[in-house]
Amino acid sequence: MYFLITVLRNFVSIYSTCLVLYALLSWFPGGYQSKFGQFLTRICDPYLKIFDRFNLSIGGISFNIVVALFVLQFIERILIRILFVGL
């Protein structure tokens, strides 16, 4: 069980880093058109599209990634608690 918890934490940590890097790419012109940007887009877009249906923009600034990170952390904590109960 500890192995599953470690794998889950590592996955969430890596994916959270990818989401933050994806957000930071918006600061660079042509960032999403680079190979790295295309890779992050393929990885992050399916998850972020879940939050597109909610209007999470205020003043032209989208908070989709912030909410997505909170939800990802929340799901991680729930799954870890479920795995600890199984111990």
PDB file of N, CA and C in Angstrom:
ATOM      1  N   MET A   1       0.807  -1.192   0.000  1.00  0.00           N
ATOM      2  CA  MET A   1       0.000   0.000   0.000  1.00  0.00           C
ATOM      3  C   MET A   1       0.855   1.263   0.000  1.00  0.00           C
ATOM      4  N   TYR A   2       1.971   1.218   0.733  1.00  0.00           N
ATOM      5  CA  TYR A   2       2.830   2.398   0.778  1.00  0.00           C
ATOM      6  C   TYR A   2       3.405   2.705  -0.597  1.00  0.00           C
ATOM      7  N   PHE A   3       3.629   1.662  -1.382  1.00  0.00           N
ATOM      8  CA  PHE A   3       4.115   1.862  -2.747  1.00  0.00           C
ATOM      9  C   PHE A   3       3.087   2.616  -3.578  1.00  0.00           C
ATOM     10  N   LEU A   4       1.803   2.239  -3.455  1.00  0.00           N
ATOM     11  CA  LEU A   4       0.737   2.924  -4.194  1.00  0.00           C
ATOM     12  C   LEU A   4       0.620   4.379  -3.770  1.00  0.00           C
ATOM     13  N   ILE A   5       0.750   4.637  -2.483  1.00  0.00           N
ATOM     14  CA  ILE A   5       0.671   6.008  -1.989  1.00  0.00           C
ATOM     15  C   ILE A   5       1.835   6.831  -2.531  1.00  0.00           C
ATOM     16  N   THR A   6       3.018   6.250  -2.553  1.00  0.00           N
ATOM     17  CA  THR A   6       4.188   6.950  -3.087  1.00  0.00           C
ATOM     18  C   THR A   6       4.024   7.230  -4.570  1.00  0.00           C
ATOM     19  N   VAL A   7       3.534   6.257  -5.320  1.00  0.00           N
ATOM     20  CA  VAL A   7       3.313   6.445  -6.755  1.00  0.00           C
ATOM     21  C   VAL A   7       2.266   7.534  -6.984  1.00  0.00           C
ATOM     22  N   LEU A   8       1.195   7.508  -6.211  1.00  0.00           N
ATOM     23  CA  LEU A   8       0.139   8.512  -6.341  1.00  0.00           C
ATOM     24  C   LEU A   8       0.677   9.906  -6.046  1.00  0.00           C
ATOM     25  N   ARG A   9       1.432  10.038  -4.976  1.00  0.00           N
ATOM     26  CA  ARG A   9       1.995  11.352  -4.622  1.00  0.00           C
ATOM     27  C   ARG A   9       2.963  11.846  -5.687  1.00  0.00           C
ATOM     28  N   ASN A  10       3.793  10.947  -6.203  1.00  0.00           N
ATOM     29  CA  ASN A  10       4.737  11.344  -7.251  1.00  0.00           C
ATOM     30  C   ASN A  10       4.010  11.765  -8.522  1.00  0.00           C
ATOM     31  N   PHE A  11       2.965  11.022  -8.894  1.00  0.00           N
ATOM     32  CA  PHE A  11       2.189  11.365 -10.077  1.00  0.00           C
ATOM     33  C   PHE A  11       1.550  12.740  -9.935  1.00  0.00           C
ATOM     34  N   VAL A  12       0.918  12.991  -8.792  1.00  0.00           N
ATOM     35  CA  VAL A  12       0.256  14.279  -8.571  1.00  0.00           C
ATOM     36  C   VAL A  12       1.283  15.406  -8.550  1.00  0.00           C
ATOM     37  N   SER A  13       2.433  15.158  -7.978  1.00  0.00           N
ATOM     38  CA  SER A  13       3.482  16.174  -7.948  1.00  0.00           C
ATOM     39  C   SER A  13       3.977  16.506  -9.356  1.00  0.00           C
ATOM     40  N   ILE A  14       4.223  15.495 -10.152  1.00  0.00           N
ATOM     41  CA  ILE A  14       4.708  15.710 -11.521  1.00  0.00           C
ATOM     42  C   ILE A  14       3.636  16.378 -12.367  1.00  0.00           C
ATOM     43  N   TYR A  15       2.387  15.925 -12.235  1.00  0.00           N
ATOM     44  CA  TYR A  15       1.306  16.505 -13.028  1.00  0.00           C
ATOM     45  C   TYR A  15       1.026  17.947 -12.613  1.00  0.00           C
ATOM     46  N   SER A  16       1.130  18.238 -11.323  1.00  0.00           N
ATOM     47  CA  SER A  16       0.962  19.612 -10.852  1.00  0.00           C
ATOM     48  C   SER A  16       2.045  20.510 -11.425  1.00  0.00           C
ATOM     49  N   THR A  17       3.260  20.017 -11.484  1.00  0.00           N
ATOM     50  CA  THR A  17       4.357  20.773 -12.076  1.00  0.00           C
ATOM     51  C   THR A  17       4.089  21.022 -13.557  1.00  0.00           C
ATOM     52  N   CYS A  18       3.568  20.019 -14.251  1.00  0.00           N
ATOM     53  CA  CYS A  18       3.222  20.191 -15.670  1.00  0.00           C
ATOM     54  C   CYS A  18       2.151  21.262 -15.846  1.00  0.00           C
ATOM     55  N   LEU A  19       1.164  21.291 -14.963  1.00  0.00           N
ATOM     56  CA  LEU A  19       0.113  22.303 -15.050  1.00  0.00           C
ATOM     57  C   LEU A  19       0.675  23.703 -14.810  1.00  0.00           C
ATOM     58  N   VAL A  20       1.568  23.835 -13.862  1.00  0.00           N
ATOM     59  CA  VAL A  20       2.178  25.138 -13.593  1.00  0.00           C
ATOM     60  C   VAL A  20       3.030  25.573 -14.779  1.00  0.00           C
ATOM     61  N   LEU A  21       3.806  24.665 -15.347  1.00  0.00           N
ATOM     62  CA  LEU A  21       4.606  25.002 -16.524  1.00  0.00           C
ATOM     63  C   LEU A  21       3.725  25.372 -17.710  1.00  0.00           C
ATOM     64  N   TYR A  22       2.605  24.681 -17.857  1.00  0.00           N
ATOM     65  CA  TYR A  22       1.651  24.997 -18.915  1.00  0.00           C
ATOM     66  C   TYR A  22       1.119  26.422 -18.741  1.00  0.00           C
ATOM     67  N   ALA A  23       0.828  26.794 -17.514  1.00  0.00           N
ATOM     68  CA  ALA A  23       0.346  28.152 -17.242  1.00  0.00           C
ATOM     69  C   ALA A  23       1.435  29.181 -17.531  1.00  0.00           C
ATOM     70  N   LEU A  24       2.661  28.864 -17.164  1.00  0.00           N
ATOM     71  CA  LEU A  24       3.763  29.809 -17.387  1.00  0.00           C
ATOM     72  C   LEU A  24       4.088  29.992 -18.870  1.00  0.00           C
ATOM     73  N   LEU A  25       3.775  28.996 -19.685  1.00  0.00           N
ATOM     74  CA  LEU A  25       4.026  29.120 -21.127  1.00  0.00           C
ATOM     75  C   LEU A  25       3.214  30.246 -21.758  1.00  0.00           C
ATOM     76  N   SER A  26       2.112  30.619 -21.131  1.00  0.00           N
ATOM     77  CA  SER A  26       1.295  31.700 -21.692  1.00  0.00           C
ATOM     78  C   SER A  26       2.025  33.036 -21.639  1.00  0.00           C
ATOM     79  N   TRP A  27       3.070  33.146 -20.846  1.00  0.00           N
ATOM     80  CA  TRP A  27       3.838  34.381 -20.754  1.00  0.00           C
ATOM     81  C   TRP A  27       4.797  34.555 -21.917  1.00  0.00           C
ATOM     82  N   PHE A  28       5.075  33.474 -22.628  1.00  0.00           N
ATOM     83  CA  PHE A  28       6.061  33.520 -23.707  1.00  0.00           C
ATOM     84  C   PHE A  28       5.365  33.429 -25.059  1.00  0.00           C
ATOM     85  N   PRO A  29       5.628  34.384 -25.949  1.00  0.00           N
ATOM     86  CA  PRO A  29       5.027  34.318 -27.291  1.00  0.00           C
ATOM     87  C   PRO A  29       5.496  33.053 -28.019  1.00  0.00           C
ATOM     88  N   GLY A  30       4.572  32.307 -28.531  1.00  0.00           N
ATOM     89  CA  GLY A  30       4.908  31.081 -29.247  1.00  0.00           C
ATOM     90  C   GLY A  30       5.276  29.921 -28.339  1.00  0.00           C
ATOM     91  N   GLY A  31       5.031  30.072 -27.057  1.00  0.00           N
ATOM     92  CA  GLY A  31       5.391  29.015 -26.107  1.00  0.00           C
ATOM     93  C   GLY A  31       4.640  27.720 -26.345  1.00  0.00           C
ATOM     94  N   TYR A  32       3.365  27.834 -26.719  1.00  0.00           N
ATOM     95  CA  TYR A  32       2.561  26.640 -26.945  1.00  0.00           C
ATOM     96  C   TYR A  32       2.877  25.983 -28.286  1.00  0.00           C
ATOM     97  N   GLN A  33       3.548  26.695 -29.180  1.00  0.00           N
ATOM     98  CA  GLN A  33       3.885  26.130 -30.482  1.00  0.00           C
ATOM     99  C   GLN A  33       5.224  25.385 -30.467  1.00  0.00           C
ATOM    100  N   SER A  34       5.992  25.524 -29.391  1.00  0.00           N
ATOM    101  CA  SER A  34       7.257  24.799 -29.296  1.00  0.00           C
ATOM    102  C   SER A  34       6.982  23.313 -29.046  1.00  0.00           C
ATOM    103  N   LYS A  35       7.991  22.484 -29.209  1.00  0.00           N
ATOM    104  CA  LYS A  35       7.835  21.039 -28.962  1.00  0.00           C
ATOM    105  C   LYS A  35       7.422  20.781 -27.515  1.00  0.00           C
ATOM    106  N   PHE A  36       8.067  21.492 -26.600  1.00  0.00           N
ATOM    107  CA  PHE A  36       7.740  21.330 -25.189  1.00  0.00           C
ATOM    108  C   PHE A  36       6.306  21.795 -24.914  1.00  0.00           C
ATOM    109  N   GLY A  37       5.907  22.899 -25.518  1.00  0.00           N
ATOM    110  CA  GLY A  37       4.550  23.414 -25.359  1.00  0.00           C
ATOM    111  C   GLY A  37       3.511  22.466 -25.925  1.00  0.00           C
ATOM    112  N   GLN A  38       3.805  21.869 -27.061  1.00  0.00           N
ATOM    113  CA  GLN A  38       2.884  20.898 -27.660  1.00  0.00           C
ATOM    114  C   GLN A  38       2.754  19.662 -26.774  1.00  0.00           C
ATOM    115  N   PHE A  39       3.873  19.242 -26.193  1.00  0.00           N
ATOM    116  CA  PHE A  39       3.853  18.095 -25.271  1.00  0.00           C
ATOM    117  C   PHE A  39       2.987  18.396 -24.046  1.00  0.00           C
ATOM    118  N   LEU A  40       3.189  19.571 -23.452  1.00  0.00           N
ATOM    119  CA  LEU A  40       2.391  19.942 -22.281  1.00  0.00           C
ATOM    120  C   LEU A  40       0.919  20.108 -22.635  1.00  0.00           C
ATOM    121  N   THR A  41       0.643  20.625 -23.826  1.00  0.00           N
ATOM    122  CA  THR A  41      -0.740  20.784 -24.261  1.00  0.00           C
ATOM    123  C   THR A  41      -1.422  19.433 -24.365  1.00  0.00           C
ATOM    124  N   ARG A  42      -0.730  18.448 -24.934  1.00  0.00           N
ATOM    125  CA  ARG A  42      -1.307  17.095 -25.042  1.00  0.00           C
ATOM    126  C   ARG A  42      -1.574  16.488 -23.674  1.00  0.00           C
ATOM    127  N   ILE A  43      -0.727  16.791 -22.716  1.00  0.00           N
ATOM    128  CA  ILE A  43      -0.870  16.208 -21.382  1.00  0.00           C
ATOM    129  C   ILE A  43      -1.923  16.949 -20.550  1.00  0.00           C
ATOM    130  N   CYS A  44      -1.917  18.266 -20.601  1.00  0.00           N
ATOM    131  CA  CYS A  44      -2.732  19.069 -19.689  1.00  0.00           C
ATOM    132  C   CYS A  44      -4.131  19.384 -20.209  1.00  0.00           C
ATOM    133  N   ASP A  45      -4.296  19.532 -21.520  1.00  0.00           N
ATOM    134  CA  ASP A  45      -5.592  19.945 -22.067  1.00  0.00           C
ATOM    135  C   ASP A  45      -6.760  19.025 -21.709  1.00  0.00           C
ATOM    136  N   PRO A  46      -6.611  17.700 -21.765  1.00  0.00           N
ATOM    137  CA  PRO A  46      -7.779  16.861 -21.417  1.00  0.00           C
ATOM    138  C   PRO A  46      -8.308  17.122 -20.002  1.00  0.00           C
ATOM    139  N   TYR A  47      -7.411  17.319 -19.060  1.00  0.00           N
ATOM    140  CA  TYR A  47      -7.842  17.597 -17.687  1.00  0.00           C
ATOM    141  C   TYR A  47      -8.406  19.005 -17.557  1.00  0.00           C
ATOM    142  N   LEU A  48      -7.773  19.976 -18.204  1.00  0.00           N
ATOM    143  CA  LEU A  48      -8.225  21.360 -18.093  1.00  0.00           C
ATOM    144  C   LEU A  48      -9.543  21.612 -18.808  1.00  0.00           C
ATOM    145  N   LYS A  49      -9.849  20.815 -19.819  1.00  0.00           N
ATOM    146  CA  LYS A  49     -11.118  20.983 -20.543  1.00  0.00           C
ATOM    147  C   LYS A  49     -12.317  20.683 -19.651  1.00  0.00           C
ATOM    148  N   ILE A  50     -12.119  19.901 -18.600  1.00  0.00           N
ATOM    149  CA  ILE A  50     -13.188  19.635 -17.640  1.00  0.00           C
ATOM    150  C   ILE A  50     -13.654  20.943 -17.000  1.00  0.00           C
ATOM    151  N   PHE A  51     -12.732  21.866 -16.756  1.00  0.00           N
ATOM    152  CA  PHE A  51     -13.033  23.113 -16.060  1.00  0.00           C
ATOM    153  C   PHE A  51     -13.431  24.238 -17.008  1.00  0.00           C
ATOM    154  N   ASP A  52     -13.345  24.002 -18.309  1.00  0.00           N
ATOM    155  CA  ASP A  52     -13.721  25.026 -19.283  1.00  0.00           C
ATOM    156  C   ASP A  52     -15.209  25.332 -19.269  1.00  0.00           C
ATOM    157  N   ARG A  53     -16.027  24.365 -18.889  1.00  0.00           N
ATOM    158  CA  ARG A  53     -17.476  24.602 -18.907  1.00  0.00           C
ATOM    159  C   ARG A  53     -17.926  25.528 -17.778  1.00  0.00           C
ATOM    160  N   PHE A  54     -17.077  25.691 -16.773  1.00  0.00           N
ATOM    161  CA  PHE A  54     -17.374  26.641 -15.702  1.00  0.00           C
ATOM    162  C   PHE A  54     -16.774  27.985 -16.084  1.00  0.00           C
ATOM    163  N   ASN A  55     -17.437  29.043 -15.749  1.00  0.00           N
ATOM    164  CA  ASN A  55     -16.923  30.367 -16.069  1.00  0.00           C
ATOM    165  C   ASN A  55     -15.983  30.808 -14.947  1.00  0.00           C
ATOM    166  N   LEU A  56     -14.716  30.451 -15.097  1.00  0.00           N
ATOM    167  CA  LEU A  56     -13.736  30.730 -14.054  1.00  0.00           C
ATOM    168  C   LEU A  56     -12.815  31.878 -14.436  1.00  0.00           C
ATOM    169  N   SER A  57     -13.319  32.807 -15.236  1.00  0.00           N
ATOM    170  CA  SER A  57     -12.543  33.967 -15.659  1.00  0.00           C
ATOM    171  C   SER A  57     -13.061  35.214 -14.962  1.00  0.00           C
ATOM    172  N   ILE A  58     -12.120  36.009 -14.494  1.00  0.00           N
ATOM    173  CA  ILE A  58     -12.463  37.288 -13.885  1.00  0.00           C
ATOM    174  C   ILE A  58     -11.551  38.339 -14.501  1.00  0.00           C
ATOM    175  N   GLY A  59     -12.144  39.297 -15.166  1.00  0.00           N
ATOM    176  CA  GLY A  59     -11.360  40.371 -15.763  1.00  0.00           C
ATOM    177  C   GLY A  59     -10.407  39.895 -16.841  1.00  0.00           C
ATOM    178  N   GLY A  60     -10.785  38.879 -17.583  1.00  0.00           N
ATOM    179  CA  GLY A  60      -9.932  38.366 -18.646  1.00  0.00           C
ATOM    180  C   GLY A  60      -8.851  37.412 -18.173  1.00  0.00           C
ATOM    181  N   ILE A  61      -8.806  37.134 -16.891  1.00  0.00           N
ATOM    182  CA  ILE A  61      -7.819  36.199 -16.342  1.00  0.00           C
ATOM    183  C   ILE A  61      -8.535  34.908 -15.991  1.00  0.00           C
ATOM    184  N   SER A  62      -8.051  33.806 -16.556  1.00  0.00           N
ATOM    185  CA  SER A  62      -8.662  32.502 -16.314  1.00  0.00           C
ATOM    186  C   SER A  62      -8.037  31.856 -15.077  1.00  0.00           C
ATOM    187  N   PHE A  63      -8.892  31.338 -14.232  1.00  0.00           N
ATOM    188  CA  PHE A  63      -8.440  30.652 -13.031  1.00  0.00           C
ATOM    189  C   PHE A  63      -8.650  29.145 -13.137  1.00  0.00           C
ATOM    190  N   ASN A  64      -8.775  28.639 -14.359  1.00  0.00           N
ATOM    191  CA  ASN A  64      -8.981  27.204 -14.575  1.00  0.00           C
ATOM    192  C   ASN A  64      -7.849  26.380 -13.976  1.00  0.00           C
ATOM    193  N   ILE A  65      -6.629  26.797 -14.196  1.00  0.00           N
ATOM    194  CA  ILE A  65      -5.489  26.001 -13.734  1.00  0.00           C
ATOM    195  C   ILE A  65      -5.412  26.009 -12.205  1.00  0.00           C
ATOM    196  N   VAL A  66      -5.726  27.133 -11.587  1.00  0.00           N
ATOM    197  CA  VAL A  66      -5.695  27.206 -10.123  1.00  0.00           C
ATOM    198  C   VAL A  66      -6.731  26.257  -9.530  1.00  0.00           C
ATOM    199  N   VAL A  67      -7.940  26.293 -10.074  1.00  0.00           N
ATOM    200  CA  VAL A  67      -9.000  25.405  -9.589  1.00  0.00           C
ATOM    201  C   VAL A  67      -8.637  23.947  -9.881  1.00  0.00           C
ATOM    202  N   ALA A  68      -8.063  23.695 -11.057  1.00  0.00           N
ATOM    203  CA  ALA A  68      -7.655  22.329 -11.419  1.00  0.00           C
ATOM    204  C   ALA A  68      -6.604  21.805 -10.444  1.00  0.00           C
ATOM    205  N   LEU A  69      -5.677  22.655 -10.027  1.00  0.00           N
ATOM    206  CA  LEU A  69      -4.668  22.231  -9.058  1.00  0.00           C
ATOM    207  C   LEU A  69      -5.298  21.917  -7.704  1.00  0.00           C
ATOM    208  N   PHE A  70      -6.233  22.762  -7.258  1.00  0.00           N
ATOM    209  CA  PHE A  70      -6.917  22.491  -5.989  1.00  0.00           C
ATOM    210  C   PHE A  70      -7.686  21.176  -6.047  1.00  0.00           C
ATOM    211  N   VAL A  71      -8.386  20.940  -7.140  1.00  0.00           N
ATOM    212  CA  VAL A  71      -9.169  19.700  -7.277  1.00  0.00           C
ATOM    213  C   VAL A  71      -8.236  18.490  -7.301  1.00  0.00           C
ATOM    214  N   LEU A  72      -7.118  18.606  -8.006  1.00  0.00           N
ATOM    215  CA  LEU A  72      -6.149  17.508  -8.073  1.00  0.00           C
ATOM    216  C   LEU A  72      -5.602  17.181  -6.687  1.00  0.00           C
ATOM    217  N   GLN A  73      -5.275  18.205  -5.912  1.00  0.00           N
ATOM    218  CA  GLN A  73      -4.781  17.982  -4.552  1.00  0.00           C
ATOM    219  C   GLN A  73      -5.869  17.369  -3.664  1.00  0.00           C
ATOM    220  N   PHE A  74      -7.095  17.817  -3.835  1.00  0.00           N
ATOM    221  CA  PHE A  74      -8.215  17.282  -3.059  1.00  0.00           C
ATOM    222  C   PHE A  74      -8.431  15.800  -3.366  1.00  0.00           C
ATOM    223  N   ILE A  75      -8.409  15.450  -4.641  1.00  0.00           N
ATOM    224  CA  ILE A  75      -8.582  14.050  -5.040  1.00  0.00           C
ATOM    225  C   ILE A  75      -7.438  13.195  -4.504  1.00  0.00           C
ATOM    226  N   GLU A  76      -6.234  13.744  -4.542  1.00  0.00           N
ATOM    227  CA  GLU A  76      -5.089  13.009  -4.001  1.00  0.00           C
ATOM    228  C   GLU A  76      -5.301  12.692  -2.524  1.00  0.00           C
ATOM    229  N   ARG A  77      -5.723  13.676  -1.769  1.00  0.00           N
ATOM    230  CA  ARG A  77      -5.928  13.461  -0.329  1.00  0.00           C
ATOM    231  C   ARG A  77      -7.023  12.437  -0.058  1.00  0.00           C
ATOM    232  N   ILE A  78      -8.090  12.487  -0.831  1.00  0.00           N
ATOM    233  CA  ILE A  78      -9.165  11.504  -0.660  1.00  0.00           C
ATOM    234  C   ILE A  78      -8.656  10.097  -0.957  1.00  0.00           C
ATOM    235  N   LEU A  79      -7.923   9.928  -2.067  1.00  0.00           N
ATOM    236  CA  LEU A  79      -7.410   8.614  -2.432  1.00  0.00           C
ATOM    237  C   LEU A  79      -6.418   8.090  -1.411  1.00  0.00           C
ATOM    238  N   ILE A  80      -5.590   8.970  -0.858  1.00  0.00           N
ATOM    239  CA  ILE A  80      -4.631   8.540   0.153  1.00  0.00           C
ATOM    240  C   ILE A  80      -5.366   8.075   1.412  1.00  0.00           C
ATOM    241  N   ARG A  81      -6.410   8.790   1.795  1.00  0.00           N
ATOM    242  CA  ARG A  81      -7.191   8.359   2.964  1.00  0.00           C
ATOM    243  C   ARG A  81      -7.846   7.012   2.715  1.00  0.00           C
ATOM    244  N   ILE A  82      -8.363   6.806   1.505  1.00  0.00           N
ATOM    245  CA  ILE A  82      -8.975   5.525   1.151  1.00  0.00           C
ATOM    246  C   ILE A  82      -7.927   4.408   1.230  1.00  0.00           C
ATOM    247  N   LEU A  83      -6.722   4.679   0.729  1.00  0.00           N
ATOM    248  CA  LEU A  83      -5.673   3.664   0.765  1.00  0.00           C
ATOM    249  C   LEU A  83      -5.220   3.397   2.187  1.00  0.00           C
ATOM    250  N   PHE A  84      -5.196   4.418   3.059  1.00  0.00           N
ATOM    251  CA  PHE A  84      -4.807   4.203   4.459  1.00  0.00           C
ATOM    252  C   PHE A  84      -5.850   3.376   5.189  1.00  0.00           C
ATOM    253  N   VAL A  85      -7.112   3.534   4.850  1.00  0.00           N
ATOM    254  CA  VAL A  85      -8.161   2.737   5.485  1.00  0.00           C
ATOM    255  C   VAL A  85      -7.989   1.276   5.092  1.00  0.00           C
ATOM    256  N   GLY A  86      -7.495   1.050   3.872  1.00  0.00           N
ATOM    257  CA  GLY A  86      -7.288  -0.318   3.400  1.00  0.00           C
ATOM    258  C   GLY A  86      -6.096  -1.003   4.057  1.00  0.00           C
ATOM    259  N   LEU A  87      -5.277  -0.265   4.806  1.00  0.00           N
ATOM    260  CA  LEU A  87      -4.107  -0.876   5.446  1.00  0.00           C
ATOM    261  C   LEU A  87      -4.490  -1.737   6.613  1.00  0.00           C
TER     262      LEU A  87
END
